[in-house]
Amino acid sequence: MDFNFTEEQDMVRDGLTRMVRENYDWDTRRGVVASEAGWRPEVWAQLAELGILGMPFSEDDGGFGGGAVDSMVVMEEFGKGLVVEPFVPTVVCAGGFLKHAGTAAQKEEHIGAIVDGSRVFAFAYAEPRGRYDYANLETTAKKSGGDYVLNGHKSVVIGAPWASHLIVTARTSGERTDKQGISVFVVDKSADGVVTRDYPTVDGRHASEVYFENVSVPAEALIGEEGNALPLIERVTDEAIAAQCAEACGAMKVAHTMTVEYSRQRKQFGVPIGKFQVLQHRMVDMYTEYEQSVSLTYLATLRLDADERTRKLAVSAAKVRLGQAAHHIGQEAIQIHGGMGMTDELAIGAYFKRLTIFDSEFGNVDHHMKRHIALS
Amino acid sequence: MNLEFTPEEVAFREEVRNFIEANYPKHLGDTGLREDLAREDFVAWHKVLGEKGWSVPAWPEQYGGTGWTPTQRYIWSEENARVNALMPLPFGVSMVGPVIYTFGNEEQKAQHLPGIRSGETWWCQGYSEPGAGSDLASLKTTAVRDGDHYVINGQKTWTTLAQYADWGFFLCRTDPDAAKPQEGISFILLDMNTPGVEVRPIKLIDGGYEVNETWLTDVRVPVENLVGEENKGWTYAKFLLAHERSGIAGVARSKRGVEKLREIAGSEMLDGEPLMSDLDFARKVSQLEIDLAALEITELRTLAGEQAGKGPGPESSILKIKGTEIQQRLTELTLEAVGSYGTPLYGNIANVPGDAGSNQYPIGPDYAQHAASTYFNMRKTSIYGGSNEIQRNIITKMILGL
Ligand SMILES: Cc1cc2nc3c(=O)[nH]c(=O)nc-3n(C[C@H](O)[C@H](O)[C@H](O)COP(=O)(O)OP(=O)(O)OC[C@H]3O[C@@H](n4cnc5c(N)ncnc54)[C@H](O)[C@@H]3O)c2cc1C
Ligand SMILES: Cc1cc2nc3c(=O)[nH]c(=O)nc-3n(C[C@H](O)[C@H](O)[C@H](O)COP(=O)(O)OP(=O)(O)OC[C@H]3O[C@@H](n4cnc5c(N)ncnc54)[C@H](O)[C@@H]3O)c2cc1C
C-alpha cells in the first residue's frame, strides 16, 4: 500500500499551486467569470506549456505518460482555485475516448492538438429527457453513403462555447433506451448544421444547448465500434467522475479552511464565533466529511483500471459520498459565515455554488446509489 | 380536540378564495417563479387588499385589522399561497406596525399606520451592523440629541429592500454609558429621504440585489420620531422579533411548494417513468410532507395559544427553525428534481457570447429556471431573523433552563 505521490506529482502540484495562485486570485476569477468569454485561452496555453494538458497521455500518443492519479492531482488544485478552464471535457473525456478507442489516425489528429492546447473539446452526451442515463438517447446518427448524419439536441454541454470540437453520443440503431446501438463521434463544432446556444452557468462556467440539424460527418468521425459504445462511455465518464471528485475535494478543503479562518476572526458576543462549541463540532464534522471524501476519491481513482464491476462500485461510492459531503460542507460554510456567506463578493459563495452543481454532473447521489445497489 | 374547520371557517375559506380569484392582479402570475419583481409589483396586491380592509389582518380592529381569529388568518395565508400571491412585505405590516400601535404615540399612529395599511409607504428594518449581527445589542450607530433633533451616525447593513424604502425603523445607541449593552438603545423612525442617508446595494450569491448597506452621516431626525421611551428600544425590538419569527415558518407557502415539486417530479423522467414514481425520490418528498405536517400542527397549536391570549413565546423559535429547514430542503429537492437544467444561469445574461443583444431566453423547462437561484437564496432563512443557532440558544435558555 502506498498513498504517497511521486516526486514528479509533487512537482506538478507545486507548479499548479503557484499557477492557480497567480492566475486565480478571487477578484481575477470573478472578473473572468463575468466576462464575455468566461475563460482565458492564455491560461489554457500556459497549462499546455506546463505540460498539464499532456499529462495523462502515453508517450506514444505524444503525452507524458501519466495517468488517473496525475489527473487527480491536477483537478484537486483546480478545485482549490475554482478553475473554469475545461480540463475534464477536453483532457479527461475527449482524451479518454481517443486514448481508449481512437484509431491511430484519430490519435494522430487530435491528441497532439489537445496536448499543445490548440484544440478544445466539449462532451455532448446529456439530453433533455435522459436524466443521467447515457443510453437514453434521442440523438441519431444515420448511415448515409460513407457518412453519418446527426440529428438531435444535447443539453447543458459544459465548455461548449469554448470548444472547437465536440464528442457526441448518438444512436446508430435501436430504440430510445436500448443499451446497444450507441456510438460516439468526434464533430467539428463549425460543421454545417451544428447550432449552439451559449450561456453562463450558476457555478461560473459556460455551457451550450447544442442542436444537430442534419450534420454530416465522415465515417472516420466514429470513435470505437459502431453501436457498442456504452461500455466505453461508462468508462470515460467514470474517469471524469473521479477527476471531478478530486476537484470537489479541493473545493471542500478550501471551503472548510475559509470557514475555520472566518470563525477565528469574526467576533460576536465579545469572542470569536469559533469559540462556540456548537460551531466547533460542526466544523469538525465538515472536516471529517472532507477526509472521507479524499479517501473515496483515492479509491475511485485507483480502481479506474480495475475490472468493470470493481471500478463502478468504487466510482459510485465516491460519487454518493462526495455528493452528500459537497452539499453538507457547502451549506455549513454559508451558515457559519452568516450574512457574509450570502454575498457575491466573498469567495465562499462561489465554492458553495460549485459544490452544489457537482452533485448533478454525471449522475447525482440517488443515481449512483442505485448503481451501487445494482452491483452489490 | 378537533382538527376540522367549523362550517363558518369553511364558508370563510370560500369567501376568501373567491375574492382572491376575482381580484389578485393577474399580471403578477405565479410569483414563486419570479425574481424580477419591482416595487410596483409588491404594492399591487397590497393596494387591493388595503381597499378591501384585509391588508393588516392581524392588527387590532381599531387600527384597521380584520378581527379574524388566528384560524381565519391561517386560512387566509393558505389561500394566498395557493396562487403564490405576492404578499405585503412584513417590514410595515408585521414589524413596525405592531410596534407603532403598541408603543407609539397618537401622532405616530396617525402619521404611519394608514400608509402601512394601504401599501403606500415602504418600510425597511435597520437593525444589523457589520459588527452587530447575532450580537445585535452590540450595535454602534449613535443618535445624539441636538435640540429637537437626533443626529444619527453609523453604518447599518443587510437592510432588505431599502433601495425602495420610504421609511425605516432603526435601532440606535442613545446612551453609550448604559450599564448593559441592551440598555441605552432607542427605536427611531427615519425618513429614508433625509440628507445623509446613503443606501448601497449588496449583490447576493443568487445574483439578486435584495439587501443593502445603509450609511448614516449626520442624519438629522426630529425627536418626534422616537418610538416609546428613549433608551427602551431593546424592549420594542424584542417584541418585534417575536412577531417576525412567527411569520417566518411559511407553512402555507411550503405546502404549495411541495405541490409544485410533485408537479415537477411528475414531468421529469427517470428511466422512462416520472421521477415522482421513483421510490428514492418519493421518499424524500414524503419525508418533507411529514415534517411539514408536524410543523403545521405545531403552528396551529401556537395559534390556538394566541387565541387563548398567550403571545408568541420562545416556542416561536421552533417554528423558525423547522420552517426554515423545510424551506431549504424543499428548494434543494426542487433543484435536484430539475436535474441538469438547474445548471444554466438565468436572468441577466447579457454577456452571452454569440448572442449579443438578446437579454434572456429560456433554457430548459420553465420550472427549472429559478431552481438553483432560489435554493441559493433560501440559505438566508437560517441566518436572518435571528440565526437558527441563536434560536436554539433561546430554547436552551428559555425552555430548557440551561
Ligand atoms: C460500556 C462501557 C464500558 C466502559 N469501560 C470502561 C473501562 O473499561 N475502563 C474505564 O476506565 N472506563 C470505562 N468506561 C467509562 C467511560 O470511559 C466513560 O463513560 C466516559 O469517559 C464518559 O464519562 P461519563 O460516563 O462520566 O459521562 P460524562 O463525562 O458525564 O458525559 C456525559 C455526556 O456529556 C458529554 N460531555 C462531557 N464533557 C463534554 C465536553 N467538554 N463537551 C461536550 N460534551 C461533553 C459527554 O460526551 C456525554 O455525552 C466505560 C463506559 C461504558 C459505557
Ligand atoms: C438576506 C438577508 C436579509 C437580511 N435582512 C435584514 C434586514 O432587513 N434588517 C436587518 O437589520 N438585518 C437583516 N439581516 C441581518 C441578519 O439579521 C443577520 O445576518 C443575522 O442576525 C446574523 O448576523 P451575522 O450575519 O452578522 O452573522 P454572525 O452573527 O457573524 O454569525 C455567524 C455564524 O455564527 C453563529 N453564531 C453567532 N453567535 C452564536 C452563538 N452565540 N452561538 C452559536 N452560534 C453563533 C451564527 O448562527 C452564524 O452561523 C439580513 C440578513 C440576510 C442574510
Short mmCIF file of C-alpha atoms in Angstrom, two decimals, chain B:
data_model
loop_
_atom_site.label_atom_id
_atom_site.label_comp_id
_atom_site.label_asym_id
_atom_site.label_seq_id
_atom_site.Cartn_x
_atom_site.Cartn_y
_atom_site.Cartn_z
CA MET B 1 -59.84 18.11 20.48
CA ASN B 2 -60.82 18.60 16.93
CA LEU B 3 -58.84 19.41 13.81
CA GLU B 4 -61.76 20.05 11.49
CA PHE B 5 -62.67 23.52 10.42
CA THR B 6 -66.09 24.79 11.53
CA PRO B 7 -68.79 25.43 8.91
CA GLU B 8 -68.15 29.15 9.42
CA GLU B 9 -64.47 28.65 8.71
CA VAL B 10 -65.23 26.62 5.62
CA ALA B 11 -67.52 29.40 4.41
CA PHE B 12 -64.80 31.90 5.19
CA ARG B 13 -62.35 29.94 3.09
CA GLU B 14 -64.81 30.01 0.23
CA GLU B 15 -65.23 33.78 0.53
CA VAL B 16 -61.50 34.35 0.63
CA ARG B 17 -60.85 32.08 -2.32
CA ASN B 18 -63.45 33.86 -4.42
CA PHE B 19 -62.06 37.23 -3.52
CA ILE B 20 -58.52 36.24 -4.46
CA GLU B 21 -59.74 34.62 -7.64
CA ALA B 22 -61.54 37.82 -8.65
CA ASN B 23 -59.00 40.38 -7.52
CA TYR B 24 -55.45 39.10 -7.49
CA PRO B 25 -53.59 41.07 -10.18
CA LYS B 26 -53.27 38.56 -13.00
CA HIS B 27 -50.15 40.16 -14.41
CA LEU B 28 -48.20 39.11 -11.33
CA GLY B 29 -48.73 35.49 -12.25
CA ASP B 30 -47.11 32.83 -10.14
CA THR B 31 -44.64 34.92 -8.20
CA GLY B 32 -42.99 31.88 -6.74
CA LEU B 33 -41.10 31.63 -10.00
CA ARG B 34 -40.13 35.25 -10.43
CA GLU B 35 -37.26 37.29 -9.16
CA ASP B 36 -37.51 40.30 -11.36
CA LEU B 37 -40.12 41.97 -9.22
CA ALA B 38 -40.22 45.70 -8.71
CA ARG B 39 -41.73 47.86 -6.05
CA GLU B 40 -44.97 48.27 -8.03
CA ASP B 41 -45.39 44.52 -8.13
CA PHE B 42 -45.16 44.23 -4.37
CA VAL B 43 -47.55 47.10 -3.91
CA ALA B 44 -50.13 45.96 -6.47
CA TRP B 45 -51.84 43.32 -4.35
CA HIS B 46 -51.30 45.28 -1.14
CA LYS B 47 -53.34 48.16 -2.59
CA VAL B 48 -56.23 45.91 -3.49
CA LEU B 49 -56.13 44.42 0.00
CA GLY B 50 -55.96 47.84 1.58
CA GLU B 51 -59.16 48.87 -0.17
CA LYS B 52 -60.87 45.70 0.96
CA GLY B 53 -59.63 46.20 4.54
CA TRP B 54 -57.63 42.99 4.51
CA SER B 55 -54.07 44.23 4.28
CA VAL B 56 -53.29 44.01 8.02
CA PRO B 57 -55.46 41.12 9.16
CA ALA B 58 -53.67 40.57 12.47
CA TRP B 59 -53.86 44.13 13.72
CA PRO B 60 -56.47 45.15 16.33
CA GLU B 61 -59.68 46.25 14.68
CA GLN B 62 -59.34 49.82 15.96
CA TYR B 63 -56.24 50.18 13.75
CA GLY B 64 -57.76 48.62 10.69
CA GLY B 65 -57.35 44.93 11.47
CA THR B 66 -59.97 42.40 10.47
CA GLY B 67 -60.81 40.86 13.80
CA TRP B 68 -60.18 37.48 12.23
CA THR B 69 -59.35 34.63 14.54
CA PRO B 70 -55.87 33.15 14.22
CA THR B 71 -57.50 30.25 12.37
CA GLN B 72 -59.05 32.62 9.87
CA ARG B 73 -55.69 34.29 9.40
CA TYR B 74 -54.22 30.90 8.80
CA ILE B 75 -56.85 30.13 6.16
CA TRP B 76 -56.10 33.49 4.62
CA SER B 77 -52.41 32.76 4.26
CA GLU B 78 -53.14 29.31 2.87
CA GLU B 79 -55.41 30.71 0.21
CA ASN B 80 -52.81 33.28 -0.80
CA ALA B 81 -50.20 30.58 -1.00
CA ARG B 82 -52.45 28.57 -3.30
CA VAL B 83 -51.86 31.13 -6.03
CA ASN B 84 -48.40 32.02 -4.76
CA ALA B 85 -49.62 35.58 -4.24
CA LEU B 86 -47.00 38.21 -3.58
CA MET B 87 -47.84 39.20 -0.03
CA PRO B 88 -47.36 42.62 1.52
CA LEU B 89 -43.85 42.97 2.85
CA PRO B 90 -43.50 42.17 6.53
CA PHE B 91 -41.48 45.26 7.47
CA GLY B 92 -44.52 47.52 7.66
CA VAL B 93 -47.34 45.09 8.29
CA SER B 94 -45.86 42.60 10.75
CA MET B 95 -42.97 44.50 12.25
CA VAL B 96 -43.09 48.24 12.64
CA GLY B 97 -46.90 48.46 12.50
CA PRO B 98 -47.44 46.44 15.69
CA VAL B 99 -44.65 48.38 17.43
CA ILE B 100 -46.25 51.68 16.50
CA TYR B 101 -49.76 50.77 17.58
CA THR B 102 -48.48 49.17 20.78
CA PHE B 103 -45.80 51.62 21.88
CA GLY B 104 -46.15 54.69 19.64
CA ASN B 105 -47.97 57.91 20.44
CA GLU B 106 -51.16 59.14 18.78
CA GLU B 107 -49.34 61.33 16.25
CA GLN B 108 -47.17 58.44 15.16
CA LYS B 109 -50.18 56.19 14.77
CA ALA B 110 -51.98 58.81 12.71
CA GLN B 111 -48.93 59.53 10.59
CA HIS B 112 -47.76 55.99 9.85
CA LEU B 113 -50.46 53.39 10.20
CA PRO B 114 -52.58 54.46 7.19
CA GLY B 115 -49.62 54.25 4.81
CA ILE B 116 -48.78 50.77 6.04
CA ARG B 117 -52.38 49.63 5.64
CA SER B 118 -52.65 50.96 2.12
CA GLY B 119 -49.20 49.89 0.99
CA GLU B 120 -48.27 53.42 0.07
CA THR B 121 -45.34 53.56 2.44
CA TRP B 122 -42.50 51.10 2.09
CA TRP B 123 -40.54 50.29 5.24
CA CYS B 124 -37.17 48.77 5.91
CA GLN B 125 -35.53 47.40 9.04
CA GLY B 126 -32.28 48.99 10.20
CA TYR B 127 -31.03 46.72 12.96
CA SER B 128 -27.92 44.83 11.89
CA GLU B 129 -24.49 46.38 11.56
CA PRO B 130 -21.23 44.99 10.24
CA GLY B 131 -20.09 44.29 13.81
CA ALA B 132 -23.53 43.56 15.25
CA GLY B 133 -25.25 40.57 13.74
CA SER B 134 -26.24 37.78 16.11
CA ASP B 135 -25.00 40.03 18.87
CA LEU B 136 -27.42 42.77 17.96
CA ALA B 137 -27.10 44.52 21.31
CA SER B 138 -23.53 45.49 20.48
CA LEU B 139 -24.71 47.92 17.82
CA LYS B 140 -22.73 51.13 17.50
CA THR B 141 -24.82 53.53 15.43
CA THR B 142 -25.36 56.57 17.59
CA ALA B 143 -28.20 59.04 17.90
CA VAL B 144 -27.13 62.17 19.76
CA ARG B 145 -29.70 64.67 20.95
CA ASP B 146 -29.20 68.15 19.49
CA GLY B 147 -32.09 70.44 20.39
CA ASP B 148 -35.23 68.90 18.99
CA HIS B 149 -33.32 66.55 16.70
CA TYR B 150 -31.32 63.39 16.95
CA VAL B 151 -28.15 63.35 14.91
CA ILE B 152 -27.52 59.83 13.69
CA ASN B 153 -24.15 58.43 12.62
CA GLY B 154 -23.19 54.89 11.80
CA GLN B 155 -23.48 52.07 9.35
CA LYS B 156 -26.25 49.53 9.07
CA THR B 157 -26.09 46.53 6.81
CA TRP B 158 -28.28 43.81 5.30
CA THR B 159 -31.11 46.34 5.06
CA THR B 160 -33.57 44.37 2.96
CA LEU B 161 -35.08 46.25 0.01
CA ALA B 162 -34.00 49.59 1.46
CA GLN B 163 -33.50 50.77 -2.10
CA TYR B 164 -37.28 51.05 -2.34
CA ALA B 165 -37.99 52.21 1.19
CA ASP B 166 -39.64 55.48 2.17
CA TRP B 167 -39.17 54.91 5.88
CA GLY B 168 -37.03 52.76 8.10
CA PHE B 169 -37.09 51.76 11.73
CA PHE B 170 -33.63 51.94 13.21
CA LEU B 171 -32.02 50.89 16.43
CA CYS B 172 -29.54 53.49 17.62
CA ARG B 173 -27.47 53.94 20.74
CA THR B 174 -28.68 56.96 22.66
CA ASP B 175 -26.80 56.24 25.90
CA PRO B 176 -23.26 54.98 25.34
CA ASP B 177 -22.66 54.78 29.09
CA ALA B 178 -25.52 52.42 29.91
CA ALA B 179 -24.63 49.58 32.27
CA LYS B 180 -25.61 46.79 29.87
CA PRO B 181 -25.37 46.78 26.07
CA GLN B 182 -29.12 46.16 25.81
CA GLU B 183 -29.80 49.39 27.61
CA GLY B 184 -29.31 52.78 26.07
CA ILE B 185 -30.73 51.76 22.69
CA SER B 186 -33.62 53.63 21.10
CA PHE B 187 -36.13 52.76 18.38
CA ILE B 188 -36.25 55.59 15.86
CA LEU B 189 -38.30 56.07 12.71
CA LEU B 190 -36.32 57.54 9.86
CA ASP B 191 -37.48 59.10 6.64
CA MET B 192 -35.15 57.45 4.14
CA ASN B 193 -35.05 60.65 2.07
CA THR B 194 -33.34 62.57 4.84
CA PRO B 195 -29.98 64.03 3.81
CA GLY B 196 -27.08 61.88 4.96
CA VAL B 197 -28.81 58.55 4.31
CA GLU B 198 -26.99 56.55 1.68
CA VAL B 199 -28.08 53.13 0.52
CA ARG B 200 -25.58 50.93 -1.32
CA PRO B 201 -26.68 47.66 -2.84
CA ILE B 202 -25.07 44.32 -1.98
CA LYS B 203 -25.15 41.58 -4.57
CA LEU B 204 -26.06 38.17 -3.18
CA ILE B 205 -24.97 34.72 -4.33
CA ASP B 206 -28.16 34.20 -6.31
CA GLY B 207 -27.29 37.27 -8.38
CA GLY B 208 -30.04 39.43 -6.89
CA TYR B 209 -29.91 42.70 -5.02
CA GLU B 210 -32.25 42.47 -2.09
CA VAL B 211 -30.05 43.80 0.69
CA ASN B 212 -28.08 46.98 1.16
CA GLU B 213 -25.52 48.74 3.25
CA THR B 214 -27.07 51.82 4.78
CA TRP B 215 -24.69 54.60 5.68
CA LEU B 216 -25.88 57.30 8.06
CA THR B 217 -23.84 60.50 8.20
CA ASP B 218 -25.05 63.35 10.39
CA VAL B 219 -28.63 62.42 9.67
CA ARG B 220 -30.95 64.82 11.48
CA VAL B 221 -34.17 63.26 12.69
CA PRO B 222 -36.85 65.14 14.64
CA VAL B 223 -37.20 63.80 18.20
CA GLU B 224 -40.87 63.12 17.48
CA ASN B 225 -39.67 60.08 15.56
CA LEU B 226 -38.58 58.32 18.72
CA VAL B 227 -40.97 55.47 19.45
CA GLY B 228 -41.85 54.97 23.13
CA GLU B 229 -39.21 55.93 25.63
CA GLU B 230 -35.63 56.87 24.97
CA ASN B 231 -33.20 54.01 25.82
CA LYS B 232 -36.01 51.43 25.88
CA GLY B 233 -35.66 50.40 22.27
CA TRP B 234 -34.46 46.89 23.06
CA THR B 235 -37.85 46.03 24.57
CA TYR B 236 -39.62 47.07 21.39
CA ALA B 237 -37.07 45.30 19.25
CA LYS B 238 -37.61 42.03 21.09
CA PHE B 239 -41.37 42.42 20.87
CA LEU B 240 -40.96 42.86 17.13
CA LEU B 241 -38.61 39.91 16.69
CA ALA B 242 -41.12 37.53 18.21
CA HIS B 243 -43.63 38.74 15.60
CA GLU B 244 -41.03 38.42 12.84
CA ARG B 245 -40.34 34.83 13.82
CA SER B 246 -43.87 33.52 13.82
CA GLY B 247 -44.36 34.69 10.25
CA ILE B 248 -41.15 33.00 9.20
CA ALA B 249 -42.49 29.40 9.43
CA GLY B 250 -44.07 29.81 5.98
CA VAL B 251 -46.17 26.65 6.21
CA ALA B 252 -48.75 27.58 3.60
CA ARG B 253 -46.11 28.55 1.11
CA SER B 254 -44.12 25.39 1.71
CA LYS B 255 -47.24 23.32 1.18
CA ARG B 256 -47.70 24.99 -2.16
CA GLY B 257 -44.02 24.40 -2.84
CA VAL B 258 -44.39 20.69 -2.21
CA GLU B 259 -47.31 20.56 -4.64
CA LYS B 260 -45.15 22.28 -7.23
CA LEU B 261 -42.34 19.87 -6.52
CA ARG B 262 -44.71 16.97 -7.11
CA GLU B 263 -45.74 18.54 -10.41
CA ILE B 264 -42.14 19.00 -11.49
CA ALA B 265 -41.19 15.48 -10.47
CA GLY B 266 -44.22 14.31 -12.41
CA SER B 267 -42.85 15.87 -15.60
CA GLU B 268 -39.20 14.94 -15.18
CA MET B 269 -38.44 11.46 -16.41
CA LEU B 270 -36.21 8.80 -14.91
CA ASP B 271 -35.76 5.52 -16.74
CA GLY B 272 -38.83 6.29 -18.81
CA GLU B 273 -41.02 6.84 -15.75
CA PRO B 274 -41.90 10.08 -14.00
CA LEU B 275 -39.33 10.92 -11.36
CA MET B 276 -42.16 11.11 -8.86
CA SER B 277 -42.72 7.38 -9.12
CA ASP B 278 -39.11 6.69 -8.19
CA LEU B 279 -39.11 5.35 -4.64
CA ASP B 280 -35.93 7.15 -3.58
CA PHE B 281 -37.25 10.48 -4.69
CA ALA B 282 -40.79 9.89 -3.47
CA ARG B 283 -39.44 9.01 -0.03
CA LYS B 284 -37.74 12.37 0.22
CA VAL B 285 -40.88 14.21 -0.81
CA SER B 286 -42.94 12.29 1.73
CA GLN B 287 -40.39 12.96 4.45
CA LEU B 288 -40.75 16.64 3.66
CA GLU B 289 -44.53 16.44 3.84
CA ILE B 290 -44.40 14.60 7.13
CA ASP B 291 -42.12 17.25 8.61
CA LEU B 292 -44.36 19.92 7.19
CA ALA B 293 -47.45 18.34 8.75
CA ALA B 294 -45.70 18.34 12.11
CA LEU B 295 -44.79 21.98 11.67
CA GLU B 296 -48.28 22.89 10.60
CA ILE B 297 -49.92 21.38 13.64
CA THR B 298 -47.26 22.91 15.86
CA GLU B 299 -48.06 26.28 14.37
CA LEU B 300 -51.79 25.72 14.82
CA ARG B 301 -51.16 24.84 18.46
CA THR B 302 -49.21 28.07 18.83
CA LEU B 303 -52.04 29.95 17.15
CA ALA B 304 -54.56 28.34 19.46
CA GLY B 305 -52.42 29.51 22.36
CA GLU B 306 -52.50 33.01 20.95
CA GLN B 307 -56.24 32.77 20.51
CA ALA B 308 -56.38 31.99 24.22
CA GLY B 309 -54.39 35.13 24.91
CA LYS B 310 -50.80 33.89 25.07
CA GLY B 311 -48.39 35.94 22.98
CA PRO B 312 -45.83 34.18 20.81
CA GLY B 313 -43.19 32.99 23.28
CA PRO B 314 -39.91 31.13 22.89
CA GLU B 315 -41.83 28.30 21.18
CA SER B 316 -41.87 30.51 18.09
CA SER B 317 -38.18 29.60 17.81
CA ILE B 318 -39.29 26.05 16.96
CA LEU B 319 -41.38 27.44 14.13
CA LYS B 320 -38.45 29.45 12.85
CA ILE B 321 -36.01 26.53 12.97
CA LYS B 322 -38.25 23.90 11.44
CA GLY B 323 -39.91 26.30 8.99
CA THR B 324 -36.62 27.43 7.51
CA GLU B 325 -35.16 23.93 7.44
CA ILE B 326 -38.19 22.77 5.48
CA GLN B 327 -37.99 25.69 3.07
CA GLN B 328 -34.35 24.94 2.46
CA ARG B 329 -34.94 21.24 1.98
CA LEU B 330 -37.81 21.99 -0.37
CA THR B 331 -35.74 24.23 -2.60
CA GLU B 332 -32.89 21.74 -2.51
CA LEU B 333 -35.17 18.92 -3.62
CA THR B 334 -36.63 21.11 -6.34
CA LEU B 335 -33.15 21.76 -7.65
CA GLU B 336 -32.47 18.04 -7.51
CA ALA B 337 -35.68 17.34 -9.39
CA VAL B 338 -34.83 19.55 -12.35
CA GLY B 339 -31.57 17.70 -12.99
CA SER B 340 -29.01 19.33 -15.24
CA TYR B 341 -31.29 22.20 -16.18
CA GLY B 342 -30.57 23.57 -12.73
CA THR B 343 -27.12 24.47 -14.04
CA PRO B 344 -27.75 27.33 -16.52
CA LEU B 345 -27.62 30.83 -15.10
CA TYR B 346 -30.83 32.68 -15.86
CA GLY B 347 -31.69 36.31 -15.55
CA ASN B 348 -29.24 38.94 -16.53
CA ILE B 349 -27.20 37.10 -19.09
CA ALA B 350 -26.50 39.91 -21.49
CA ASN B 351 -22.87 38.88 -21.79
CA VAL B 352 -23.60 35.65 -23.52
CA PRO B 353 -21.06 35.03 -26.23
CA GLY B 354 -22.54 34.72 -29.69
CA ASP B 355 -25.83 36.14 -28.61
CA ALA B 356 -25.06 39.79 -28.06
CA GLY B 357 -28.10 41.97 -27.96
CA SER B 358 -30.52 39.43 -26.68
CA ASN B 359 -31.04 39.57 -23.00
CA GLN B 360 -32.73 36.44 -21.84
CA TYR B 361 -34.07 33.33 -23.37
CA PRO B 362 -35.42 30.25 -21.79
CA ILE B 363 -33.22 27.21 -21.45
CA GLY B 364 -34.91 24.02 -20.41
CA PRO B 365 -38.36 23.86 -18.86
CA ASP B 366 -39.84 26.95 -17.17
CA TYR B 367 -39.92 25.34 -13.79
CA ALA B 368 -36.16 24.77 -13.87
CA GLN B 369 -35.20 28.35 -14.43
CA HIS B 370 -35.12 29.59 -10.86
CA ALA B 371 -34.49 26.33 -9.09
CA ALA B 372 -30.81 26.99 -8.42
CA SER B 373 -31.04 30.65 -7.55
CA THR B 374 -33.98 30.03 -5.25
CA TYR B 375 -32.05 27.31 -3.48
CA PHE B 376 -29.03 29.58 -3.08
CA ASN B 377 -31.21 32.43 -1.90
CA MET B 378 -33.04 30.36 0.70
CA ARG B 379 -29.84 29.69 2.61
CA LYS B 380 -30.52 33.13 4.10
CA THR B 381 -33.52 31.91 6.06
CA SER B 382 -31.46 30.07 8.66
CA ILE B 383 -29.21 33.12 9.02
CA TYR B 384 -31.56 36.08 9.29
CA GLY B 385 -34.33 36.84 11.77
CA GLY B 386 -32.05 35.51 14.49
CA SER B 387 -29.98 32.63 13.10
CA ASN B 388 -31.07 29.08 13.81
CA GLU B 389 -28.15 28.74 16.22
CA ILE B 390 -29.45 31.75 18.11
CA GLN B 391 -32.96 30.23 18.11
CA ARG B 392 -31.54 27.08 19.65
CA ASN B 393 -29.73 29.17 22.23
CA ILE B 394 -33.07 30.82 23.05
CA ILE B 395 -34.74 27.45 23.53
CA THR B 396 -31.78 26.27 25.61
CA LYS B 397 -32.12 29.17 27.98
CA MET B 398 -35.83 29.95 27.99
CA ILE B 399 -37.35 26.47 27.75
CA LEU B 400 -34.70 24.03 28.93
CA GLY B 401 -33.39 26.39 31.56
CA LEU B 402 -29.74 25.50 30.90
#
